[in-house]
Short mmCIF file of C-alpha atoms in Angstrom, two decimals:
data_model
loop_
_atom_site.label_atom_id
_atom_site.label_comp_id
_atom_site.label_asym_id
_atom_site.label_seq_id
_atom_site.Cartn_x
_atom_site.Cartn_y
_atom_site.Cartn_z
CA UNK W 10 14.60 -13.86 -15.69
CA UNK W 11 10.95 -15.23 -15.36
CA UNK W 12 8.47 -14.38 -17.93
CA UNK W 13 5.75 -15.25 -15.52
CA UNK W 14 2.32 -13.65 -14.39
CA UNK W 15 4.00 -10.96 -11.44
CA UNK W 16 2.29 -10.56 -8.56
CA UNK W 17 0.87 -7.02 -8.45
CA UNK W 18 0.43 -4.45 -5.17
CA UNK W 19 3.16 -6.25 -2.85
CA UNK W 20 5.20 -2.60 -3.57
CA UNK W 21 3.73 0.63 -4.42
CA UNK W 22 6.64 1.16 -6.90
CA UNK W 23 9.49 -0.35 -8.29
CA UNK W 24 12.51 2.18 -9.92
CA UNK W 25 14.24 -0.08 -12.65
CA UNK W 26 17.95 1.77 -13.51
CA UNK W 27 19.39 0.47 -17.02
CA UNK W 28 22.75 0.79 -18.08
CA UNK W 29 23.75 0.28 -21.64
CA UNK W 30 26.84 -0.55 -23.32
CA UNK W 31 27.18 2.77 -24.00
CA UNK W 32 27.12 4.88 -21.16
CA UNK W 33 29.37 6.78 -18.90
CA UNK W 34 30.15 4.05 -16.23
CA UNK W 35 31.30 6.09 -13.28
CA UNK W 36 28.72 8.80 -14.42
CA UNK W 37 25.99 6.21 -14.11
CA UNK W 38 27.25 4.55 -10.48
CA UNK W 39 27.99 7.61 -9.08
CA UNK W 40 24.25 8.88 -10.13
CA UNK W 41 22.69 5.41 -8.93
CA UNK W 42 25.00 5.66 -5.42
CA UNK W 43 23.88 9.39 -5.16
CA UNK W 44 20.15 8.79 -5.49
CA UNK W 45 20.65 5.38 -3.19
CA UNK W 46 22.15 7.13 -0.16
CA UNK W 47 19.78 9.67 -0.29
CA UNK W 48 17.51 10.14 2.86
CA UNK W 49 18.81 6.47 3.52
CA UNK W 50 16.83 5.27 -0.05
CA UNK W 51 12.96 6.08 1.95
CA UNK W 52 12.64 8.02 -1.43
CA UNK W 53 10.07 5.78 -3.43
CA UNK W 54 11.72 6.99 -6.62
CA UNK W 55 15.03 5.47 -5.54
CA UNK W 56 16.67 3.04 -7.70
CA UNK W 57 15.39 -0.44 -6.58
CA UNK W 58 17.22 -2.46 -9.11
CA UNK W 59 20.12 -1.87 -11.56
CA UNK W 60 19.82 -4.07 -15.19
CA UNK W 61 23.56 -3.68 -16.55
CA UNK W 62 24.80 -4.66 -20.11
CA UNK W 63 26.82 -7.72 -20.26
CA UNK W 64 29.79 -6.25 -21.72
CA UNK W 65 30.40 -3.83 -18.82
CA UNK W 66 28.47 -5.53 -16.09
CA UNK W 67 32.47 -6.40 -14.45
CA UNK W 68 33.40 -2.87 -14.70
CA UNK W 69 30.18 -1.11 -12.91
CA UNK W 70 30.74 -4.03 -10.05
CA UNK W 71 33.72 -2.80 -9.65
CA UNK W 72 32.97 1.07 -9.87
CA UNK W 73 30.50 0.22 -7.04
CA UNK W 74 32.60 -1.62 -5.01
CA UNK W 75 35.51 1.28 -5.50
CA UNK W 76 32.57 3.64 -4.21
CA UNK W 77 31.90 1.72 -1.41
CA UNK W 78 28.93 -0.54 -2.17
CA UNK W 79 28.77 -4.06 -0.71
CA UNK W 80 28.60 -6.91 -3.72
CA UNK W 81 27.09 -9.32 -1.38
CA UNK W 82 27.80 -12.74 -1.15
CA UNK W 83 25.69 -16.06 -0.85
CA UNK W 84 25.53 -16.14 2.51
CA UNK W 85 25.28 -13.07 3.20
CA UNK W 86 22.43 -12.31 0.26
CA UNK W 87 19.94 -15.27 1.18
CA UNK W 88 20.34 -13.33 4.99
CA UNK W 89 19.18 -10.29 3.53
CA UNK W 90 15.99 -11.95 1.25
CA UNK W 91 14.95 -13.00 4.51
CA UNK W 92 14.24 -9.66 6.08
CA UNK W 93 13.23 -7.67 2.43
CA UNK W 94 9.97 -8.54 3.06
CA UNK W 95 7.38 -8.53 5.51
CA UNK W 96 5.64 -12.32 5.57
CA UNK W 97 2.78 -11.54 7.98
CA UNK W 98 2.07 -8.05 6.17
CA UNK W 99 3.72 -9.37 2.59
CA UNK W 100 5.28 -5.69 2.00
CA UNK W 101 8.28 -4.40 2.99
CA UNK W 102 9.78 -5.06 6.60
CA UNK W 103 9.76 -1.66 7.72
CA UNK W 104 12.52 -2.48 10.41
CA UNK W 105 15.13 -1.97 7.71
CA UNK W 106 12.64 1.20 5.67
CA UNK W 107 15.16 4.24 6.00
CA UNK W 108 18.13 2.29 7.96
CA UNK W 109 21.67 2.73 6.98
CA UNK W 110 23.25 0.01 5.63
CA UNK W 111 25.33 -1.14 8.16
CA UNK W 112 22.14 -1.62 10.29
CA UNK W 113 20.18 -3.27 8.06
CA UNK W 114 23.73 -6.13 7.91
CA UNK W 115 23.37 -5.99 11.42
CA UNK W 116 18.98 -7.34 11.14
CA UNK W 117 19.89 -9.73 8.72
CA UNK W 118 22.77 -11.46 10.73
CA UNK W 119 26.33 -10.03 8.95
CA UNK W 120 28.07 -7.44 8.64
CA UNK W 121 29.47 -4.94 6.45
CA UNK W 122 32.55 -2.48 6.88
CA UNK W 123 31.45 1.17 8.75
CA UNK W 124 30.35 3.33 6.07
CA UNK W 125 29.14 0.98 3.38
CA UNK W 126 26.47 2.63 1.09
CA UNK W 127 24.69 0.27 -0.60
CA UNK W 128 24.04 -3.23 -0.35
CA UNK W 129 23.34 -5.19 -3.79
CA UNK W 130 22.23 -8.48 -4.10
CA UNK W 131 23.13 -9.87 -8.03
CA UNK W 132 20.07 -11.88 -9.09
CA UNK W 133 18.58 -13.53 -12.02
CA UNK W 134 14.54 -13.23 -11.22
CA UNK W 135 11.97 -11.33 -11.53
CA UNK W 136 8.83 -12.76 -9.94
CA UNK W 137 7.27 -12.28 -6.73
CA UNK W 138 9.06 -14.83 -5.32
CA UNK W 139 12.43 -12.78 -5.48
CA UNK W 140 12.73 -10.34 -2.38
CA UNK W 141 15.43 -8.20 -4.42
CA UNK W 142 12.89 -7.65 -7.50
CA UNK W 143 10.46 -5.63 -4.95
CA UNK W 144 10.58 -2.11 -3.90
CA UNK W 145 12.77 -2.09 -0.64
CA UNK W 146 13.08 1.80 0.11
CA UNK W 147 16.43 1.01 1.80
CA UNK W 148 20.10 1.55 0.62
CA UNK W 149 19.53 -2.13 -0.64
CA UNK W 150 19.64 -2.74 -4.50
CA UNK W 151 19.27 -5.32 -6.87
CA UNK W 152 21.58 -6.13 -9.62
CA UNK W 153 20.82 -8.11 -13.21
CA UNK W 154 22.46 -8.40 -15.87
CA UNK W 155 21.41 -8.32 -19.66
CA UNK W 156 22.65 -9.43 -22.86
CA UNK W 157 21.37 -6.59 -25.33
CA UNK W 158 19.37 -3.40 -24.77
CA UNK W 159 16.55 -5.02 -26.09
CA UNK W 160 16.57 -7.72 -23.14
CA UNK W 161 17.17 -4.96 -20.66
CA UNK W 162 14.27 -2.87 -21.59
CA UNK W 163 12.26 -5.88 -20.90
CA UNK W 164 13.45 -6.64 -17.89
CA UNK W 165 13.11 -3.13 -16.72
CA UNK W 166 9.22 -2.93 -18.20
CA UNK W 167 8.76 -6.58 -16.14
CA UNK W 168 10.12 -4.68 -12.97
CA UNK W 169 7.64 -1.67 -13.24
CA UNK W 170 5.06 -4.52 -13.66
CA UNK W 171 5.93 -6.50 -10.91
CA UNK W 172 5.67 -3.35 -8.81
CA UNK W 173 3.18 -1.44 -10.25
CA UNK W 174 2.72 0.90 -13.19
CA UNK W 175 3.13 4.60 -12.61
CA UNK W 176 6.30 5.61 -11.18
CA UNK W 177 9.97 6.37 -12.28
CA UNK W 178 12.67 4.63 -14.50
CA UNK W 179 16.10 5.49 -15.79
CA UNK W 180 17.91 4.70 -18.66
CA UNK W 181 22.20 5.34 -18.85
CA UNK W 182 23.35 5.75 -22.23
CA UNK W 183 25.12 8.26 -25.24
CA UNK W 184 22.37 10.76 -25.34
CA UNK W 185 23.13 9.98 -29.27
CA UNK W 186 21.05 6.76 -28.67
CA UNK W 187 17.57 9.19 -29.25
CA UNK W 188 15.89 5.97 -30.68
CA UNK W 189 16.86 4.12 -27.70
CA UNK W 190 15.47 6.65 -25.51
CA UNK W 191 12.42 6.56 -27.28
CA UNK W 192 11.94 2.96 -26.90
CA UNK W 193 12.53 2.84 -23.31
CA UNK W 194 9.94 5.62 -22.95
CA UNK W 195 7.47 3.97 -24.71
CA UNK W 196 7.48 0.36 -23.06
CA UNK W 197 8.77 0.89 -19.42
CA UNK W 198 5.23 2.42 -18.34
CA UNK W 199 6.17 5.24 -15.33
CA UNK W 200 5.40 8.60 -15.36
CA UNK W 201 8.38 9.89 -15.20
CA UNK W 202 11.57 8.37 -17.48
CA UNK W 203 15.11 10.09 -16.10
CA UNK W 204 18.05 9.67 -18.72
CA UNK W 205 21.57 10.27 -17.32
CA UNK W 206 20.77 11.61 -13.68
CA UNK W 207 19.77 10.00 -10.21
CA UNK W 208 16.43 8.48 -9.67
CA UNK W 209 15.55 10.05 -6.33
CA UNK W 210 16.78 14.15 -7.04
CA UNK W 211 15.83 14.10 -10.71
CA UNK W 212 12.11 13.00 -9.78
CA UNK W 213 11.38 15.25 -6.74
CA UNK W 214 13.69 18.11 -7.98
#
């Protein structure tokens, strides 16, 4: 991922969702898919982006493609960059704010399967310059993946930065990991940090 100076105020938010080597896989897609599909992901503390351990980064793809999320391909992901973001008003295109997934296929010139969920884009950057590393309030999520906790915490704190301190993050993992909890509280800066539960219900109740 990029280690350079992010861009600040293109989102108002930016919900980072890490998943350790340790936690409860379906628990943790069936949370993310749950909080995703919610109100069509308009909820600004919906997941935007999903950081997954190496280890078990084949296994959640396939959890979310079992539970009908689109892994998108090439083609089909440099379609949806494309329409992520606004380039007169440099936010998000509000054509696809709110829009089922299917529809939002549809704007970007593919399409998906009737009743597809989610639509993730697996990407390496976060910068500005990445449409998937914004906040997209959408069913449209990003997907990274990390070698170690301590790289994913990173990336999650560089994800809040990019978008703008002050909102929501999660962390999946054995509630045993206390210390690990602790350190993801501490350096992702929102003001609210879920552990185990879906972004969007667990931060408006």
């Amino acid at each position: 991922y990029s280690s350079g100076k992010p861009a600040i105020g293109v989102g108002a938010g930016n919900t980072p969702a890490l998943i350790d080597e340790t936690a409860d896989i379906r628990m943790a897609v069936n949370s993310i898919l749950m909080s995703k599909t919610f109100d069509n992901g308009v909820v600004c503390a919906s997941e935007q982006a999903v950081i997954v351990h190496k280890s078990i980064y084949d296994m959640v793809k396939a959890e979310f493609l079992e539970r009908g999320a689109r892994i998108l391909n090439e083609e089909e992901k440099d379609k949806l960059r494309k329409v992520i973001i606004d380039p007169k008003r440099g936010t998000i295109n509000p054509a696809i704010v709110g829009q089922k997934a299917e529809k939002i296929a549809e704007i970007s010139g593919f399409s998906v399967p009737a009743g597809t969920k989610v639509l993730i884009g697996e990407v390496d950057e976060i910068e500005a310059g990445e449409p998937f590393a914004h906040e997209k309030l959408s069913p449209c999520l990003a997907m990274y993946a990390c070698k170690d906790f301590d790289e994913g915490l990173e990336m999650a704190r560089r994800l809040v930065e990019l978008g703008g301190f002050g909102h929501t993050s999660v962390l999946y993992t054995d509630l045993k990991n206390q210390e690990r909890i602790n350190r993801y509280g501490i350096a992702v800066k929102t003001g609210r940090v879920l552990v185990n539960m879906p972004s969007s219900q667990g931060a408006i109740g």
